[in-house]
C-alpha cells in the first residue's frame, strides 16, 4: 500500500514539474504584444498624479511621498517607481497601516482590497489635509475621495471630484483634468 | 513518457532564453499621459474576497513580522498571536486557542489553510504547524487568524478558529535567492527560491528546501531511570524536505506543494522501548490545486477551484513482546495512515444590491482513500486494517448588509454533509458591527460549528484503542464581543470578551468497567470563558510595540478529569518589540511570552514559564546579502509542558537556549 502511494507521489511530482515548465514556456512565447499589469499601470498613474499636482506647502517639500495602504496589491513594481523623480523631487514610497500618521504623505492610494470600514477610517484620518486621495474603489468620489481609477475595456481611466480636491488647497494641472473621464465640481 | 520528457526539457530551455524586460517598466513612466489612457492591461482586474471581511477579531502577521522575530515555523508565529498557544511533545506541535487544548488530540479543531485551500488531512482531520507544515517561512506574505467558530464560510473543523496563510508571489522575489541557516543542536537548513513576473503577466514561484536538526543530544526522563539511567541520547533528530510551486497567469493560479518530515521519538510513546533509535515518525503531505478567480461582471466575482491532496504517515514503534513463549523479544510495529482526496470549490461574491455584499458557494470533497494500517513486522501480525471512502459537501451563503451608515449586519449559514455521520449539519453565524465613534468599532458575534469524527476516532483498532461505529459529531457554540479602537498614529487597542461552549466532545473512554472502554465517545463538555486585551503602536521609523493579555477559565466535564481543564493556562501575556538600529540598517526584535501554570493529564501542576526570543537582522540587503541572528529562549528556561495521552510521561522538559544564524543571497 505504501509503495503504491509512493509511486503516486513521484508521478505527481513529475507532472508538477512538467506543468511548471510548460507554464514557463507559455510565458516565453506570448511575451511579444502583452501590456503591463494592472498594478504596474496603476503605479504609473500615481506617478503622473504626483507630477501634475500642486501642494500648498509647495517648495517647502524636499521630496514627494507616495503612500499606499497596507493591503495594496503592489509587489516588486514599487521598486520601479522608487527610482523616479517628479517636479525635481525624489519620490519616496511608503506602505502605511491604518491608523499610521498620514501627514508625511503627499498622495495616498487606498486599495479597494482594504476593508470597507477601513476605507472610511482612512478618509477620516486624512480629512482636510493636503493629501491627494486616490483609490480604485467604486464610489470613492462619493465618500470624500479625489481621484478614482476605473477599468474600462481593459484600459485604466480616472475620474476626479474637484470639490474634494479644492477644499484641501490642492491644485490639479489642467492637462490632467482634460484627460479625466469625468470631472465633478469643475 | 519519453516524449513528455523531451518536451519539458525543451520548454525549460525556451523559458530560460526569454529576455528580462525590466526597462520596459521605466519606459511606461516616461509615456505622456494622453497615451497612457490607451494602454491595454494584460491581466483582468482581481476582486478577491478577503477573509478579514468575515466578522471576527482578526489578527494578521506579515512577512515583516516573521523577519523581525526570526520565527522558524508556523508554530512559532502562531505562538505570538493573542489567545493562541503552542505545545510541542517532541513528536508534533499542537495549537491551543483561548484556553482550549486537549493533550493527546491532534489539530483537528482548527482549520489551517494555504491561500484559502484547506490543509487539514483526511484521516486525522489535523492541520500541521511545525516542520511538517507545507510552507517554508520565506514564502509567507501574511498569516490571518480568525478566532471563533468559522464554519459558515470556511467549512468543517473551524471550531476554535481559522488560520489562513497567504503566500507571496514570484514578483515579490524578482529573481533567485539562495539561503543557508545553521545553529545549535547541529541544525541546518538550505533553500533555493526563484520568483519572477514576466511581462505578459505570468508570475512563477519555485521553492525547495532541506532541513535537519539533531535536536537535544541528551534528554533525561526520571520515569525511565532504570533504562540507560533515564537518558535518551541522540533521539531527537528531525528532518524535513519541501518543494512548493506557484504559477499565476491571468485569472488562473496553480499551487503545488510537497513536504516530508521525519522525527525521532525520544519520549517512548505508545509503550515503545526507551532510547531505541528505530522509534520515529514520518509524515508526507502533497497537494495541487488550480484556482480560477475572475470578475465575471461588474459586481460579480467568481471563484472556481479544483484540488487533489495526498497524505501518508507511518511510524515505527519498537517494543518488547512475548514471541513463541520467549519473552522480551524486540518487535517492530508499523503504524500508518494513507489518504487521498480531491474535490472542487465554487464561490460567487456580489455587490449588485445596494448596501449588500453577499457570497455563496459549494465545497465538495471526495475522500478517495482513508486507510489505517497497523502491524508487527516480524513476526508478522496485523492489528488494524481499515479503509473508507466517501463524500463531504458544504453549501453556504453569507450576506454583509449595511443597515445604517455605521452599522453592518453580517449573517451566514452553512449546510454540511459528511460521510462519517448520518445527519446534515446546519450552522449559522450572525455578527453586528457598529462603528460607534470614528475610531471605535464594536462587534457582537455568535456562531456555531461541528466536527465529524475522523476515521482514526471511528476505526482505529490496536491495543489501547477500540473502534466505535456509533460516535457522532462534536459541537461548539461561541459568543464574542469585540471593542476596537484605532485613534490614529499607528495605535490599535483591542479588547474581547468570549464564551466557547463545546459539547459532545470526542474523548477516549478510560473506564475499564464501561461497555465503551477505549472507544472515542461523545462525552466531553468544555466551557471556556475569558477576555483578551491588546495594545499596539507602530512608529513610522519601523519601531513597533505590542502587548497582549489573554485570561481564560476553562472547565471540563465528563472527561474523567472534571474541573479546571488540563493544558489550559489562565493567563498568557505576550510582548513584541521591534527597534530599528543604525538608521534602520538593523532591526532588533524582542519577543517575550509568558504562559501561566497549567495542569497535566494526570492532574499535576506545571509551573508558569517565560519564553524570550531575541532577533537581530539586517533589514536591507548588503551587496545582495541578508543576514539574521536569533537567540531562542534567551533566558535558558528549561520549562515543562504537559505530555500527550499516549506518552507514559506526564510532563516534558523543553529545550533551553539555542542560536540560529541565517544568510540569504539574492541575485
mmCIF file of N, CA and C in Angstrom, chain B residues 388-433:
data_model
loop_
_atom_site.group_PDB
_atom_site.id
_atom_site.type_symbol
_atom_site.label_atom_id
_atom_site.label_comp_id
_atom_site.label_asym_id
_atom_site.label_seq_id
_atom_site.Cartn_x
_atom_site.Cartn_y
_atom_site.Cartn_z
ATOM 1 N N UNK B 388 -11.771 3.412 4.116
ATOM 2 C CA UNK B 388 -13.068 4.040 3.865
ATOM 3 C C UNK B 388 -12.959 4.977 2.701
ATOM 4 N N UNK B 389 -14.109 5.331 2.141
ATOM 5 C CA UNK B 389 -14.153 6.461 1.231
ATOM 6 C C UNK B 389 -15.543 7.075 1.330
ATOM 7 N N UNK B 390 -15.671 8.304 0.894
ATOM 8 C CA UNK B 390 -16.972 8.952 0.975
ATOM 9 C C UNK B 390 -16.869 10.431 0.662
ATOM 10 N N UNK B 391 -18.003 11.077 0.720
ATOM 11 C CA UNK B 391 -18.051 12.476 0.289
ATOM 12 C C UNK B 391 -18.252 13.436 1.462
ATOM 13 N N UNK B 392 -17.808 14.652 1.244
ATOM 14 C CA UNK B 392 -18.109 15.763 2.137
ATOM 15 C C UNK B 392 -18.620 16.886 1.249
ATOM 16 N N UNK B 393 -19.739 17.464 1.631
ATOM 17 C CA UNK B 393 -20.317 18.521 0.816
ATOM 18 C C UNK B 393 -20.748 19.667 1.716
ATOM 19 N N UNK B 394 -20.429 20.857 1.320
ATOM 20 C CA UNK B 394 -20.845 22.023 2.101
ATOM 21 C C UNK B 394 -21.462 23.063 1.180
ATOM 22 N N UNK B 395 -22.575 23.625 1.618
ATOM 23 C CA UNK B 395 -23.232 24.678 0.843
ATOM 24 C C UNK B 395 -23.415 25.864 1.785
ATOM 25 N N UNK B 396 -23.000 27.039 1.355
ATOM 26 C CA UNK B 396 -23.087 28.160 2.283
ATOM 27 C C UNK B 396 -23.532 29.442 1.603
ATOM 28 N N UNK B 397 -23.999 30.353 2.422
ATOM 29 C CA UNK B 397 -24.368 31.681 1.934
ATOM 30 C C UNK B 397 -24.093 32.672 3.048
ATOM 31 N N UNK B 398 -23.669 33.857 2.654
ATOM 32 C CA UNK B 398 -23.357 34.882 3.650
ATOM 33 C C UNK B 398 -23.700 36.244 3.058
ATOM 34 N N UNK B 399 -24.191 37.110 3.911
ATOM 35 C CA UNK B 399 -24.513 38.455 3.429
ATOM 36 C C UNK B 399 -24.023 39.501 4.426
ATOM 37 N N UNK B 400 -23.385 40.522 3.865
ATOM 38 C CA UNK B 400 -22.957 41.648 4.692
ATOM 39 C C UNK B 400 -23.891 42.809 4.348
ATOM 40 N N UNK B 401 -24.759 43.151 5.268
ATOM 41 C CA UNK B 401 -25.792 44.137 4.994
ATOM 42 C C UNK B 401 -25.503 45.411 5.789
ATOM 43 N N UNK B 402 -25.301 46.492 5.057
ATOM 44 C CA UNK B 402 -25.041 47.770 5.714
ATOM 45 C C UNK B 402 -26.392 48.403 6.068
ATOM 46 N N UNK B 403 -26.850 48.131 7.282
ATOM 47 C CA UNK B 403 -28.171 48.583 7.717
ATOM 48 C C UNK B 403 -28.202 50.105 7.793
ATOM 49 N N UNK B 404 -27.202 50.651 8.419
ATOM 50 C CA UNK B 404 -27.048 52.096 8.533
ATOM 51 C C UNK B 404 -25.637 52.441 8.067
ATOM 52 N N UNK B 405 -25.384 53.694 7.911
ATOM 53 C CA UNK B 405 -24.066 54.174 7.520
ATOM 54 C C UNK B 405 -22.963 53.556 8.391
ATOM 55 N N UNK B 406 -23.258 53.381 9.668
ATOM 56 C CA UNK B 406 -22.229 52.895 10.587
ATOM 57 C C UNK B 406 -22.596 51.570 11.250
ATOM 58 N N UNK B 407 -23.491 50.821 10.623
ATOM 59 C CA UNK B 407 -23.923 49.563 11.218
ATOM 60 C C UNK B 407 -23.998 48.473 10.148
ATOM 61 N N UNK B 408 -23.257 47.378 10.382
ATOM 62 C CA UNK B 408 -23.268 46.262 9.433
ATOM 63 C C UNK B 408 -23.837 45.030 10.125
ATOM 64 N N UNK B 409 -24.725 44.351 9.431
ATOM 65 C CA UNK B 409 -25.256 43.089 9.938
ATOM 66 C C UNK B 409 -24.701 41.990 9.039
ATOM 67 N N UNK B 410 -23.981 41.079 9.646
ATOM 68 C CA UNK B 410 -23.372 40.011 8.875
ATOM 69 C C UNK B 410 -24.021 38.693 9.252
ATOM 70 N N UNK B 411 -24.706 38.056 8.302
ATOM 71 C CA UNK B 411 -25.366 36.795 8.595
ATOM 72 C C UNK B 411 -24.890 35.742 7.611
ATOM 73 N N UNK B 412 -24.855 34.514 8.071
ATOM 74 C CA UNK B 412 -24.426 33.437 7.190
ATOM 75 C C UNK B 412 -24.873 32.101 7.730
ATOM 76 N N UNK B 413 -24.882 31.112 6.857
ATOM 77 C CA UNK B 413 -25.221 29.763 7.292
ATOM 78 C C UNK B 413 -24.544 28.779 6.366
ATOM 79 N N UNK B 414 -24.273 27.625 6.913
ATOM 80 C CA UNK B 414 -23.632 26.580 6.115
ATOM 81 C C UNK B 414 -24.288 25.238 6.406
ATOM 82 N N UNK B 415 -24.558 24.499 5.340
ATOM 83 C CA UNK B 415 -25.162 23.181 5.451
ATOM 84 C C UNK B 415 -24.114 22.166 5.003
ATOM 85 N N UNK B 416 -23.846 21.188 5.854
ATOM 86 C CA UNK B 416 -22.770 20.231 5.588
ATOM 87 C C UNK B 416 -23.264 18.792 5.582
ATOM 88 N N UNK B 417 -22.737 18.049 4.649
ATOM 89 C CA UNK B 417 -22.911 16.605 4.652
ATOM 90 C C UNK B 417 -21.522 16.015 4.818
ATOM 91 N N UNK B 418 -21.419 14.960 5.648
ATOM 92 C CA UNK B 418 -20.133 14.296 5.836
ATOM 93 C C UNK B 418 -20.397 12.795 5.940
ATOM 94 N N UNK B 419 -19.658 12.010 5.198
ATOM 95 C CA UNK B 419 -19.962 10.574 5.141
ATOM 96 C C UNK B 419 -19.731 9.839 6.452
ATOM 97 N N UNK B 420 -19.117 10.495 7.434
ATOM 98 C CA UNK B 420 -18.893 9.856 8.725
ATOM 99 C C UNK B 420 -20.114 9.943 9.640
ATOM 100 N N UNK B 421 -21.043 10.824 9.319
ATOM 101 C CA UNK B 421 -22.227 10.983 10.174
ATOM 102 C C UNK B 421 -23.490 10.987 9.314
ATOM 103 N N UNK B 422 -24.613 10.484 9.875
ATOM 104 C CA UNK B 422 -25.817 10.367 9.053
ATOM 105 C C UNK B 422 -26.538 11.687 8.772
ATOM 106 N N UNK B 423 -26.479 12.625 9.698
ATOM 107 C CA UNK B 423 -27.311 13.830 9.559
ATOM 108 C C UNK B 423 -26.572 14.999 8.933
ATOM 109 N N UNK B 424 -27.312 15.793 8.171
ATOM 110 C CA UNK B 424 -26.760 17.046 7.653
ATOM 111 C C UNK B 424 -26.618 18.025 8.812
ATOM 112 N N UNK B 425 -25.624 18.856 8.734
ATOM 113 C CA UNK B 425 -25.358 19.817 9.809
ATOM 114 C C UNK B 425 -25.618 21.232 9.320
ATOM 115 N N UNK B 426 -26.413 21.969 10.079
ATOM 116 C CA UNK B 426 -26.670 23.358 9.710
ATOM 117 C C UNK B 426 -26.072 24.263 10.779
ATOM 118 N N UNK B 427 -25.194 25.162 10.361
ATOM 119 C CA UNK B 427 -24.556 26.060 11.330
ATOM 120 C C UNK B 427 -24.674 27.513 10.896
ATOM 121 N N UNK B 428 -25.304 28.319 11.737
ATOM 122 C CA UNK B 428 -25.473 29.725 11.401
ATOM 123 C C UNK B 428 -24.384 30.596 12.032
ATOM 124 N N UNK B 429 -24.243 31.783 11.550
ATOM 125 C CA UNK B 429 -23.440 32.771 12.257
ATOM 126 C C UNK B 429 -24.092 34.133 12.065
ATOM 127 N N UNK B 430 -23.931 34.971 13.062
ATOM 128 C CA UNK B 430 -24.505 36.301 12.965
ATOM 129 C C UNK B 430 -23.559 37.289 13.648
ATOM 130 N N UNK B 431 -23.385 38.412 13.024
ATOM 131 C CA UNK B 431 -22.484 39.419 13.589
ATOM 132 C C UNK B 431 -23.040 40.816 13.381
ATOM 133 N N UNK B 432 -22.916 41.621 14.398
ATOM 134 C CA UNK B 432 -23.318 43.025 14.315
ATOM 135 C C UNK B 432 -22.053 43.850 14.467
ATOM 136 N N UNK B 433 -21.791 44.712 13.500
ATOM 137 C CA UNK B 433 -20.575 45.521 13.550
ATOM 138 C C UNK B 433 -20.978 46.984 13.534
#
